[in-house]
Every structure is written in structure tokens, then in C-alpha cells.
Tab-separated table of C-alpha atoms and ligand atoms in Angstrom:
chain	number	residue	atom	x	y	z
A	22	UNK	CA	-3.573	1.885	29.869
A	23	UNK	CA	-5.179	5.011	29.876
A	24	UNK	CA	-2.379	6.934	30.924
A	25	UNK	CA	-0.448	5.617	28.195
A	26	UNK	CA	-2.783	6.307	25.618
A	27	UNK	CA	-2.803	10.108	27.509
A	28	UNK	CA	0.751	10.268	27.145
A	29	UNK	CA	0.543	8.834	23.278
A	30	UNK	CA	-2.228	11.292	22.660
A	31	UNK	CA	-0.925	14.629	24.544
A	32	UNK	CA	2.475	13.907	22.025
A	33	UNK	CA	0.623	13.913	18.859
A	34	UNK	CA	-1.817	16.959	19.709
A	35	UNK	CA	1.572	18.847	20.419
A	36	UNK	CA	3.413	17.937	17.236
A	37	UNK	CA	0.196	18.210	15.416
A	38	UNK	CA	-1.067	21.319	16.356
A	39	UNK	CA	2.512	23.039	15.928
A	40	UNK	CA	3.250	21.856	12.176
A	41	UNK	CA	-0.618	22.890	11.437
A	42	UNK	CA	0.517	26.714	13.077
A	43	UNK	CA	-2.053	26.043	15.494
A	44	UNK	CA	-1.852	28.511	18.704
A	45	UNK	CA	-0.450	27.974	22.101
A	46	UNK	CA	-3.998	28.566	23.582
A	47	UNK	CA	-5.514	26.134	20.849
A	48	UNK	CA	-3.324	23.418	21.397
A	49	UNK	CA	-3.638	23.910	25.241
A	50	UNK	CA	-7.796	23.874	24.756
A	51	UNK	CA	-8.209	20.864	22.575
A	52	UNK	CA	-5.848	19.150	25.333
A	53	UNK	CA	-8.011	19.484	27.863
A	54	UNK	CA	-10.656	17.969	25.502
A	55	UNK	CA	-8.814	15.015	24.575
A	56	UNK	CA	-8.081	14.860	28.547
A	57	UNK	CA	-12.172	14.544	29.358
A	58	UNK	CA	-12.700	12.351	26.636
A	59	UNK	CA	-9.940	9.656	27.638
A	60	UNK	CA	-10.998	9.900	31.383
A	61	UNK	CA	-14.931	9.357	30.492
A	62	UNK	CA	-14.797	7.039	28.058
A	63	UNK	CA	-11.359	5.570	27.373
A	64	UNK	CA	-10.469	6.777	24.330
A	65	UNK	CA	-11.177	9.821	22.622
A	66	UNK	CA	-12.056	11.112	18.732
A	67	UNK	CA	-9.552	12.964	16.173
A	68	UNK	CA	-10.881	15.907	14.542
A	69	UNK	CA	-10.767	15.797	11.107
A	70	UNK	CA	-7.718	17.937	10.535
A	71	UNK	CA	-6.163	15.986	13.069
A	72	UNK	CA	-6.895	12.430	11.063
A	73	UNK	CA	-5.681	14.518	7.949
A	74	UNK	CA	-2.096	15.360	9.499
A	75	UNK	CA	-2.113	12.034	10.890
A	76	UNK	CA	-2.810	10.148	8.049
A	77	UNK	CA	-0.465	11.854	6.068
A	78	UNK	CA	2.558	12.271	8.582
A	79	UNK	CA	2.069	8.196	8.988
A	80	UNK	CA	2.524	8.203	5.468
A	81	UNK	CA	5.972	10.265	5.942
A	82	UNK	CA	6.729	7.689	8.480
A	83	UNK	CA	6.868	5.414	6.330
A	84	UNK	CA	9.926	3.589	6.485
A	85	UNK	CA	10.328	0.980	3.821
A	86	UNK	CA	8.876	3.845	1.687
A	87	UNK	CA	10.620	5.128	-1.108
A	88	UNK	CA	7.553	7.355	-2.850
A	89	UNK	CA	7.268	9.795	0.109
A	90	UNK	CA	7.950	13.068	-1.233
A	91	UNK	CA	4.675	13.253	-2.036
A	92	UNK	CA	3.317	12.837	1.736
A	93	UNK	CA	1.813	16.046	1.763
A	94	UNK	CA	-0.987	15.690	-1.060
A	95	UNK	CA	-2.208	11.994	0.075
A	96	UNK	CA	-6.042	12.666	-0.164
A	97	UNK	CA	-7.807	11.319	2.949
A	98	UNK	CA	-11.382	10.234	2.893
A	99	UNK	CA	-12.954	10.542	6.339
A	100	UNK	CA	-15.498	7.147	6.729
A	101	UNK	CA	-15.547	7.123	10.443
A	102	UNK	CA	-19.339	7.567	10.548
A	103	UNK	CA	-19.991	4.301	8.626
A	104	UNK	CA	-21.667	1.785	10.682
A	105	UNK	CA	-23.035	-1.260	7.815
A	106	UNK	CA	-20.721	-3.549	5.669
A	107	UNK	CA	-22.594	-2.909	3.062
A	108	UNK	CA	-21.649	1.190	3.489
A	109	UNK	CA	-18.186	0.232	3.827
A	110	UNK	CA	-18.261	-1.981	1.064
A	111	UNK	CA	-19.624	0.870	-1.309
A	112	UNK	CA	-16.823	3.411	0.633
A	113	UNK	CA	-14.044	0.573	-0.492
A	114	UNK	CA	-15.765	1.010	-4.818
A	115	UNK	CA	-15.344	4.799	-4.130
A	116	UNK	CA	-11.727	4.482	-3.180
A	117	UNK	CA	-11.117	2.790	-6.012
A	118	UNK	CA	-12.887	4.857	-8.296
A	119	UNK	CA	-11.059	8.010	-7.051
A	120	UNK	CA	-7.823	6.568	-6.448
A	121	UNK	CA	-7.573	5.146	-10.300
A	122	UNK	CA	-9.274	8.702	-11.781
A	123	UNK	CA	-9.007	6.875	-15.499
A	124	UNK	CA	-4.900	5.908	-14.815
A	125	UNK	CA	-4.372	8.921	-13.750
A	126	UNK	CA	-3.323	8.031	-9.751
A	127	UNK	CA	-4.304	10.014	-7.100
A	128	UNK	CA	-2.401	8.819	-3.250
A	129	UNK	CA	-5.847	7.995	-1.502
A	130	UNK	CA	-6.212	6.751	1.928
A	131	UNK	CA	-9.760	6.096	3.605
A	132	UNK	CA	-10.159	5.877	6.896
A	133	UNK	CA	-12.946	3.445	8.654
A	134	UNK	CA	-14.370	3.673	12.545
A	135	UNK	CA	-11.017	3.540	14.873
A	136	UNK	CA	-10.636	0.183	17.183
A	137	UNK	CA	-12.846	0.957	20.380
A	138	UNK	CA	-14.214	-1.516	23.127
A	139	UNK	CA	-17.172	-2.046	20.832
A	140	UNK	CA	-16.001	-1.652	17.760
A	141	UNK	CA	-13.506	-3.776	15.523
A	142	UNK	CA	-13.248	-3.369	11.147
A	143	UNK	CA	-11.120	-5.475	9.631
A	144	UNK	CA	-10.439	-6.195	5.907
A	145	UNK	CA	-9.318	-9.564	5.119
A	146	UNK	CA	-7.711	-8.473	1.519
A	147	UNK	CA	-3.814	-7.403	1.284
A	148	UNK	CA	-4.956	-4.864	-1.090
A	149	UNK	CA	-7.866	-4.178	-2.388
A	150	UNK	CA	-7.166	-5.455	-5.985
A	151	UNK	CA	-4.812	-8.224	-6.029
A	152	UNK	CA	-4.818	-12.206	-7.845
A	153	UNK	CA	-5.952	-15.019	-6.227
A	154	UNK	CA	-4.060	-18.041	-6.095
A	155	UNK	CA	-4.751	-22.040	-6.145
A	156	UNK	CA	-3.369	-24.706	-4.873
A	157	UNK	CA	-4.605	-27.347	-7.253
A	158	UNK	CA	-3.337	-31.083	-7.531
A	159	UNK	CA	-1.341	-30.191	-10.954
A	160	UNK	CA	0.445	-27.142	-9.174
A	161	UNK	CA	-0.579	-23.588	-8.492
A	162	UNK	CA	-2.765	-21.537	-10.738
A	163	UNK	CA	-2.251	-17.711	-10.135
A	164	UNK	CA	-0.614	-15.443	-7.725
A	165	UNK	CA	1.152	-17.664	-5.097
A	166	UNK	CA	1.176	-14.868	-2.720
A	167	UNK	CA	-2.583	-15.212	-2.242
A	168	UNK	CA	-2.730	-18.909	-1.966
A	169	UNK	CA	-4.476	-18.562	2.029
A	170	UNK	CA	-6.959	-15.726	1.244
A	171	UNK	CA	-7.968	-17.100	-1.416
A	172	UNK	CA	-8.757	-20.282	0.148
A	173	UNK	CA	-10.899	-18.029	2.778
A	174	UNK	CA	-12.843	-16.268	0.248
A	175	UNK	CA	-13.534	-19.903	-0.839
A	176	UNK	CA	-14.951	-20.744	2.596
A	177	UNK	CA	-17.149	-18.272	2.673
A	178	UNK	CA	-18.624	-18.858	-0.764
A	179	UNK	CA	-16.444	-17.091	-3.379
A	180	UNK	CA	-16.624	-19.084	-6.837
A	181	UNK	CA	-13.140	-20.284	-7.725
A	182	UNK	CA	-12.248	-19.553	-11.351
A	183	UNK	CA	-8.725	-21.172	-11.169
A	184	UNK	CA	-7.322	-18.584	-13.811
A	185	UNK	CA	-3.996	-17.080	-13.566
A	186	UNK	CA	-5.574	-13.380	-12.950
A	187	UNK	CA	-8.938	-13.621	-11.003
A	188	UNK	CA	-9.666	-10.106	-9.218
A	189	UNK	CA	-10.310	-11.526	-5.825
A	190	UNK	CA	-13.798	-9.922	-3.675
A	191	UNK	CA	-13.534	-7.219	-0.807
A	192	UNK	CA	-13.987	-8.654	2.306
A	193	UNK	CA	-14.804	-6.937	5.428
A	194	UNK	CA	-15.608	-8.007	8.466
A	195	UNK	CA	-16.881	-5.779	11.619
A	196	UNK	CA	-16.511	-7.730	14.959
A	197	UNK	CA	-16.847	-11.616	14.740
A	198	UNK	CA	-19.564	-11.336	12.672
A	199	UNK	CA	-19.930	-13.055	9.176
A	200	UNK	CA	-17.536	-11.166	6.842
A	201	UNK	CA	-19.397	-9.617	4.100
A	202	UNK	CA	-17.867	-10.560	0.522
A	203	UNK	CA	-18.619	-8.173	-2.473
A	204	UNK	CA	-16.997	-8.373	-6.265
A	205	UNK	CA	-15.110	-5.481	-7.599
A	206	UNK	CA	-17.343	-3.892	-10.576
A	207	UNK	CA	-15.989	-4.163	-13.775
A	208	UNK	CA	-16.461	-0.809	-14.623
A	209	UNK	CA	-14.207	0.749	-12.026
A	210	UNK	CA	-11.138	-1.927	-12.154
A	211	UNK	CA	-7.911	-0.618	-14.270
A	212	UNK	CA	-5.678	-3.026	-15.249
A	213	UNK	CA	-2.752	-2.631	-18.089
A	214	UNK	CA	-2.148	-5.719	-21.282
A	215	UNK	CA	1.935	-5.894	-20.905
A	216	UNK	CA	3.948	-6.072	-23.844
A	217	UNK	CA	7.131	-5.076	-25.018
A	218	UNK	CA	7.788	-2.174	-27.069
A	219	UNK	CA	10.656	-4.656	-29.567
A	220	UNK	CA	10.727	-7.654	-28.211
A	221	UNK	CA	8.572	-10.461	-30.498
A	222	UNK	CA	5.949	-12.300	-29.137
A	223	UNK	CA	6.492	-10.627	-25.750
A	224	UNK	CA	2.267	-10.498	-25.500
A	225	UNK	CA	1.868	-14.269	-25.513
A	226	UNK	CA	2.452	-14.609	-22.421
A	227	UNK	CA	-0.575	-12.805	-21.531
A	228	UNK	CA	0.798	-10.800	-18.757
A	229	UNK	CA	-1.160	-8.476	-17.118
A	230	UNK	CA	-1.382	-6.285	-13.781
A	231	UNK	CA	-4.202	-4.003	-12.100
A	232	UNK	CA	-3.130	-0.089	-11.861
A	233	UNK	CA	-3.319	0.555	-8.356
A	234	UNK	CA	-1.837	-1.178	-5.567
A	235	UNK	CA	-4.500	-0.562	-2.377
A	236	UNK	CA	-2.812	-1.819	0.758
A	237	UNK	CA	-5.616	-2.632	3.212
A	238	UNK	CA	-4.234	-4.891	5.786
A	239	UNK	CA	-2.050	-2.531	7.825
A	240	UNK	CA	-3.307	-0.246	10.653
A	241	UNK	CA	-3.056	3.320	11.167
A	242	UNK	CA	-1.782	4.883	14.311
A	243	UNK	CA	-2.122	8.150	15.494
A	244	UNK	CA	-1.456	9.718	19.047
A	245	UNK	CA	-2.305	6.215	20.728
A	246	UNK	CA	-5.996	5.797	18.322
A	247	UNK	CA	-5.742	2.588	16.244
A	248	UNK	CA	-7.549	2.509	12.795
A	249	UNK	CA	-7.608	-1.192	11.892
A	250	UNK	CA	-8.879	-0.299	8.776
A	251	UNK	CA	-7.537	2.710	6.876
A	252	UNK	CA	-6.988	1.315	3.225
A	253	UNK	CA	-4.068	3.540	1.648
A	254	UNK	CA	-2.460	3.487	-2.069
A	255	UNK	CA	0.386	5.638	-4.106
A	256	UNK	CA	1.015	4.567	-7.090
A	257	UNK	CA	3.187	1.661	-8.503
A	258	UNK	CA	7.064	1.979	-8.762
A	259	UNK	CA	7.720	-0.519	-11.879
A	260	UNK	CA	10.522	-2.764	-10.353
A	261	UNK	CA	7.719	-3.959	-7.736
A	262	UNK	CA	5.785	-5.378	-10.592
A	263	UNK	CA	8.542	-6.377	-13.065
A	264	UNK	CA	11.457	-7.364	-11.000
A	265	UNK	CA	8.975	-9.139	-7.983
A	266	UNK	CA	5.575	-9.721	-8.923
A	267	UNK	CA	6.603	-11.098	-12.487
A	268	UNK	CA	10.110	-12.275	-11.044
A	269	UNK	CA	10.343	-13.944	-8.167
A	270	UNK	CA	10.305	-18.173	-8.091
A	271	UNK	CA	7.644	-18.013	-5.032
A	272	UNK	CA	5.788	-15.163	-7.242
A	273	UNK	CA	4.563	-15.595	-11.652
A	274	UNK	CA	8.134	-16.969	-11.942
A	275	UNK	CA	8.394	-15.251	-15.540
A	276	UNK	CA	12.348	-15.019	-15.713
A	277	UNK	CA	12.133	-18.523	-17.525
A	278	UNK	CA	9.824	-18.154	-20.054
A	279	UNK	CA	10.859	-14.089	-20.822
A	280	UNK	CA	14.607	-15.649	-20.885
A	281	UNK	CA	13.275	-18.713	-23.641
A	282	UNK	CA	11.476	-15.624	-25.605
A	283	UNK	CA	14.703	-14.274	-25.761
A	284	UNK	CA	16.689	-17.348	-26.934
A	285	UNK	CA	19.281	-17.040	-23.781
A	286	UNK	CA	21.369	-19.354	-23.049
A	287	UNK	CA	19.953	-21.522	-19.425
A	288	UNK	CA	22.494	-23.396	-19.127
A	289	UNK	CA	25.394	-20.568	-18.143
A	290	UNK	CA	24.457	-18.389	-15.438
A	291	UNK	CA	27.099	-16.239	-15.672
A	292	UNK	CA	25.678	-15.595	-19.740
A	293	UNK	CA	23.252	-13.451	-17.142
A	294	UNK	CA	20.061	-14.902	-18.602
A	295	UNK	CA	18.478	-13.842	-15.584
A	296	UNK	CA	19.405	-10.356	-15.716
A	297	UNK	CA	18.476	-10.012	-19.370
A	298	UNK	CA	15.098	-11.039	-18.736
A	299	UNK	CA	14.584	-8.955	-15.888
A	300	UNK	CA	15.379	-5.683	-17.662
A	301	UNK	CA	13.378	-6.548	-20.856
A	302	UNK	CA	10.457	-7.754	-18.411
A	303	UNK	CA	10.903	-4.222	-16.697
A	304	UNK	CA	10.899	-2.656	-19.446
A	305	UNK	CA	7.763	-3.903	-20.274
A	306	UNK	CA	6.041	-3.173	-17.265
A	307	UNK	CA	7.125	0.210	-17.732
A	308	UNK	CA	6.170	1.133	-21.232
A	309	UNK	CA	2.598	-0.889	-21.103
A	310	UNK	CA	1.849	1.595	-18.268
A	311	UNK	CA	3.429	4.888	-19.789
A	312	UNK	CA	1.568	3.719	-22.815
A	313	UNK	CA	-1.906	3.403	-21.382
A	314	UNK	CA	-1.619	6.775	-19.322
A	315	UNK	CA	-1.101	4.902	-16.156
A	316	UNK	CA	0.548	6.549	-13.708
A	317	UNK	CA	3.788	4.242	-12.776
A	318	UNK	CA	7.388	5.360	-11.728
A	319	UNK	CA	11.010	3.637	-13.088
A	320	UNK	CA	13.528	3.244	-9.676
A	321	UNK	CA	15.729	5.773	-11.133
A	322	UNK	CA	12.819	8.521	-10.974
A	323	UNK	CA	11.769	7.334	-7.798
A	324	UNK	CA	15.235	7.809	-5.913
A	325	UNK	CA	16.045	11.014	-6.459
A	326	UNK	CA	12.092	12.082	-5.645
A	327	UNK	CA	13.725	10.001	-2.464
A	328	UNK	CA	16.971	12.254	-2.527
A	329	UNK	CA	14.443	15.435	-2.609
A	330	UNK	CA	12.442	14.274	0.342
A	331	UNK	CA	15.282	13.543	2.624
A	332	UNK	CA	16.293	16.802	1.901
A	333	UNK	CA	13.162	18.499	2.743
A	334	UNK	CA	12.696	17.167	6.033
A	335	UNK	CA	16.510	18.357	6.486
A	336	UNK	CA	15.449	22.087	5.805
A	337	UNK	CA	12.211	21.114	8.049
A	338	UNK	CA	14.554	20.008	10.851
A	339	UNK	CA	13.025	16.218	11.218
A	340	UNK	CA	15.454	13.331	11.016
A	341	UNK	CA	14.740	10.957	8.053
A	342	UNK	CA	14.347	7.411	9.131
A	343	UNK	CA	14.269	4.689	6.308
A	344	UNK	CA	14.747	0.717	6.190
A	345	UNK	CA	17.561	0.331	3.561
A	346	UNK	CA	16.614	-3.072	3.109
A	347	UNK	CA	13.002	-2.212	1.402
A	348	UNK	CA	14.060	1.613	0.090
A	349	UNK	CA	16.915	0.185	-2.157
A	350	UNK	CA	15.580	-1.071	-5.366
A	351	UNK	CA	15.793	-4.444	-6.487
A	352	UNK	CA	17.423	-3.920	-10.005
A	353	UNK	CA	20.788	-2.110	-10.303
A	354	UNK	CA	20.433	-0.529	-6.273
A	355	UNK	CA	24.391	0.710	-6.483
A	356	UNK	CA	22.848	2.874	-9.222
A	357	UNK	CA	20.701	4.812	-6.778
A	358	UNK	CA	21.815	7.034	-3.918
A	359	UNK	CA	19.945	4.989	-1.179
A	360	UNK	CA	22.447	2.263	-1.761
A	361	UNK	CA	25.458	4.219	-0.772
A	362	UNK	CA	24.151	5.228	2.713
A	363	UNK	CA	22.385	4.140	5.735
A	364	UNK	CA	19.251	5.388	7.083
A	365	UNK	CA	18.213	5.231	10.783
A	366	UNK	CA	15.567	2.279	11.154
A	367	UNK	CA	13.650	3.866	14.165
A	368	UNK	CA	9.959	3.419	13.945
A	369	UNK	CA	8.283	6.963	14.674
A	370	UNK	CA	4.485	7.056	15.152
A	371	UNK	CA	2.111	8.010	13.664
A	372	UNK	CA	2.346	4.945	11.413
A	373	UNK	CA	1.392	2.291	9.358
A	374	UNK	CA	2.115	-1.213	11.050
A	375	UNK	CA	1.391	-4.771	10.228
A	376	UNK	CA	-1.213	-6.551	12.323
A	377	UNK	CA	-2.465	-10.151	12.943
A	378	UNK	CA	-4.274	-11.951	10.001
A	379	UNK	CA	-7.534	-12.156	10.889
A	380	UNK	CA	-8.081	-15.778	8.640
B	643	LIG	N1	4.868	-4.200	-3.528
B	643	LIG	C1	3.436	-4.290	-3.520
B	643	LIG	C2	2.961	-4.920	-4.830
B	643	LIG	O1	3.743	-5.188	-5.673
B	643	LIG	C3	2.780	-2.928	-3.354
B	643	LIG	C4	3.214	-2.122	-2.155
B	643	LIG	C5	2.848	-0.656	-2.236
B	643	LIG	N2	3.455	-0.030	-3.382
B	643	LIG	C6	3.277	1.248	-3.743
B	643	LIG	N3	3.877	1.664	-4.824
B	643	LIG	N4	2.546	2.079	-3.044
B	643	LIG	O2	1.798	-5.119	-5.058
């Protein structure tokens, strides 16, 4: 065990220390640290430069990422010294304030106490800011997707609202204690009205989304430490929102109602009802944020800022791995570079991984 997470740790340090220009005799010092720590206590504490490159090459790591050109200027909030719920709670309104800075979207990650023999954080959300979802006796109010969290907040004393856009409450949860649940403030929560910049009537159906997507389930790894909770966001790329969120039957199932807005005709798939409604629904999502100076990027934009990255870590000698599955986008992918090749699905570390539910 220990000699594994030696082994894990001794990598990273190396890598680490040689991308940050560190020196031989640095590197070779700060080993021997790591070393004393792991042997007296079983684990042993990142610096914070080392968190920052850890965070961020995790980040570049990233597989099923398409967005990460921008690796490099993730800003990473240190909150390993927070001990209370209530601290964390306030760390998780800070995120969000910083992260949203007024639409304009900065790539935030912050980073609670890593797992230790004493010590486990988890947050129960998928991101911070998402919809909750019902399963009521007439059907299901809300966002599908959130059906069983939901239903947790509501054992531990959340007030259902049953509308189709609740803003669910943070909850975190260190050891098996209680969770702690705690609303999002007004004040600091972005979200954007969509509408359509021809299309009449397109604002009746009282579609709206929040501006920044704050995954918080996934831990971070780095050189063998495990941060169970390291809450991370970019910002959104609009075919998540418009051709999933909106479009998907297990999802707001809009394609029907956008397509009856449009007068198409149901009863002929091949009159490609479907795919009319997902490009005026995506172009929607799209202009409503470009409108309210929300930062948002079309698939188009977002490949070749793909395109540019894979080069880069050409010219910086690292192999590019991708999932080809999740990079391609799901409207018009042949129309995008990523569809035309294949990517190597290798999972390097550090990394962000999925982990157990903990309701
Ligand atoms: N696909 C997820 C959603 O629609 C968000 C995943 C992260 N996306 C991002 N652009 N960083 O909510």
C-alpha cells in the first residue's frame, strides 16, 4: 500500500518538478520529504505549487474533454485547511461567485482536505448548480437526471417545490456524519432566459439554464493523494445544453414542443423534424448566452481550440489521449476534425475519475 502510493508519488514529483523547471537537487530534496512523510504517517501533503500543476495537468488529462486548451489558466483555490461544513459550505458560495465573475467565466477548481485515515469530504451534488427532479404520480416535474438526489435532499429536510427549475442545496458531508444542506444565495446564482433570436413564441416555453456548470462529484488524483472533493468548472460548450440537456427523451425532452413551434411535420421522420428543432433549439442556447455576456462556446469554436491543443502537446512532446466517444460533438460531428480520427483512450494520472455515490 504504501509502497504503491511511494511509487505513485515519486512519478508525479518527477514529472512535476521537471515541467515546473525545478532543479535536479530540488526534485531530489523534496523526494526525500515525501519519502519521511509516507513512512511516518502514510500519506504525505502536496505543496501548493504541486496541487496547482496537479490540478491543472488532471485537467489536461482530461479525456472526454474537448475545452482543454485552456488547461494552463484553470485557477485553483487551495481549501485544504478547512475543517467545518459550515467553512466549506461558504468556500463552495465563493467558488461560485468567482467562477461566474458577472458571466464572464473564469475555469475554477477548489480543492477540499485530501482522503486520509481520518478524514473523508464528500459532496453529494453532481454540480454545484443543477435542477432537481420529481417523481410525482402525474409524471416527472424537472430535470430527470436528478430524480435520486433530489429525493436525498428531501430526506434530509430540503422543501420540495416541484417546479421545472428548482436550484437544488449544496450538500456536504465530512465522514458519516449528518450532511450539512445550505441554499445557493440568490445574489450569486447566474442563470440565462432562452429565446430565439426569429423564431415566434420561442420564450413560452420558459426555458432556462444556470451559467456555470460546477462538477463536484468526481475526485482528483495526484501522485497517489486522493481529493474526494475538488469541485472544478470551464465553461459551457452550447450543444451540451441545447442538443442534451434540452434534447434528450430521458432529459427536458424539448424536440417535441420546439418541433410543434415550428409547425414540422411529426408524422415523417425523414421531413427531419428532429433535426430542425435541434438546430433552432441550439441556436437559442447560443444567442441567449452571447446575448447576456455569458461566456458559452458553439462545437465548431470548440474543435479547433481542440485541434490547437493537440497540437501543443505535439510541440511539448506528450501524447494526446482523448475518448472519441465524449470529444465528438453531438450535432453535425463529421463537421469537426475529432470525427475523422481516433484518439488513444489511455487514462494518464493525475486525473479526474468518477467515484461511488455516496446516497
Ligand atoms: N455536460 C454537463 C452538463 O450539461 C456539464 C459537463 C461539464 N461541461 C463543461 N463545459 N465544463 O451540465
Amino acid at each position: 500500500m504504501t509502497n504503491d502510493l511511494l511509487e505513485k508519488a515519486t512519478e508525479f514529483i518527477r514529472t512535476c518538478y521537471k515541467e515546473l523547471n525545478k532543479t535536479d537537487r530540488e526534485t531530489a530534496e523534496r523526494l526525500v520529504e515525501v519519502r519521511e512523510q509516507i513512512h511516518s504517517q502514510g500519506f504525505y501533503e502536496h505543496t501548493a505549487a504541486e496541487l496547482e500543476y496537479g490540478a491543472k495537468a488532471a485537467w489536461r488529462n482530461s479525456n472526454r474533454c474537448i475545452g482543454r486548451l485552456f488547461w494552463e489558466s484553470l485557477h485553483v483555490i487551495d481549501a485544504r485547511t478547512l475543517s467545518s461544513e459550515d467553512e466549506m459550505i461558504d468556500a463552495l458560495f465563493e467558488h461560485i461567485r468567482y467562477a461566474t465573475n458577472k458571466g464572464h467565466i473564469r475555469p475554477t477548481i477548489t480543492i477540499f482536505p485530501q482522503e486520509s485515515p481520518h478524514q473523508t469530504v464528500r459532496i453529494w451534488n453532481h454540480q454545484l448548480i443543477r435542477y432537481a427532479g420529481y417523481q410525482t404520480e402525474d409524471g416527472i416535474i424537472g430535470d430527470p437526471h436528478s430524480i435520486a438526489f433530489t429525493k436525498a435532499c428531501i430526506d434530509l429536510g430540503w422543501e420540495p417545490k416541484f417546479g421545472k427549475f428548482d436550484v437544488l442545496p449544496l450538500v456536504i458531508q465530512i465522514n458519516n456524519n449528518q450532511p450539512k444542506l445550505a441554499d445557493i444565495p440568490e445574489e450569486i446564482l447566474l442563470e440565462v432566459q432562452i429565446r430565439h433570436p426569429s423564431l415566434k413564441g420561442f420564450e413560452e416555453l420558459h426555458l432556462k439554464w444556470y451559467a456555470v456548470p460546477i462538477i463536484s462529484d468526481m475526485k482528483l488524483e495526484i501522485g497517489g493523494i486522493t481529493y474526494t472533493a475538488a469541485p472544478f468548472n470551464g465553461w459551457y460548450m452550447g450543444t451540451e445544453i441545447g442538443a442534451r440537456n434540452f434534447a434528450d427523451e430521458n432529459r427536458y425532452n424539448m424536440l417535441p414542443p420546439v418541433g410543434r413551434l415550428m409547425g414540422l411535420d411529426f408524422k415523417n421522420s425523414a421531413s427531419l423534424w428532429k433535426d430542425r428543432a435541434l438546430i433552432e433549439l441550439n441556436t437559442a442556447v447560443l444567442y441567449s448566452y452571447k446575448e447576456d455576456g455569458v461566456s458559452i462556446v458553439d462545437h465548431h469554436t470548440a474543435a479547433q481550440q481542440f485541434k490547437k491543443f493537440e497540437e501543443k502537446e505535439r510541440e511539448s512532446g506528450r501524447a494526446v489521449t482523448g475518448n472519441w466517444t465524449w470529444l465528438i460533438p453531438p450535432l453535425s460531428p463529421a463537421a469537426t476534425h475529432i470525427f475523422h480520427q481516433s484518439y488513444n483512450n489511455e487514462m494518464k494520472t493525475p486525473n479526474y475519475f468518477r467515484q461511488p455515490k455516496p446516497y
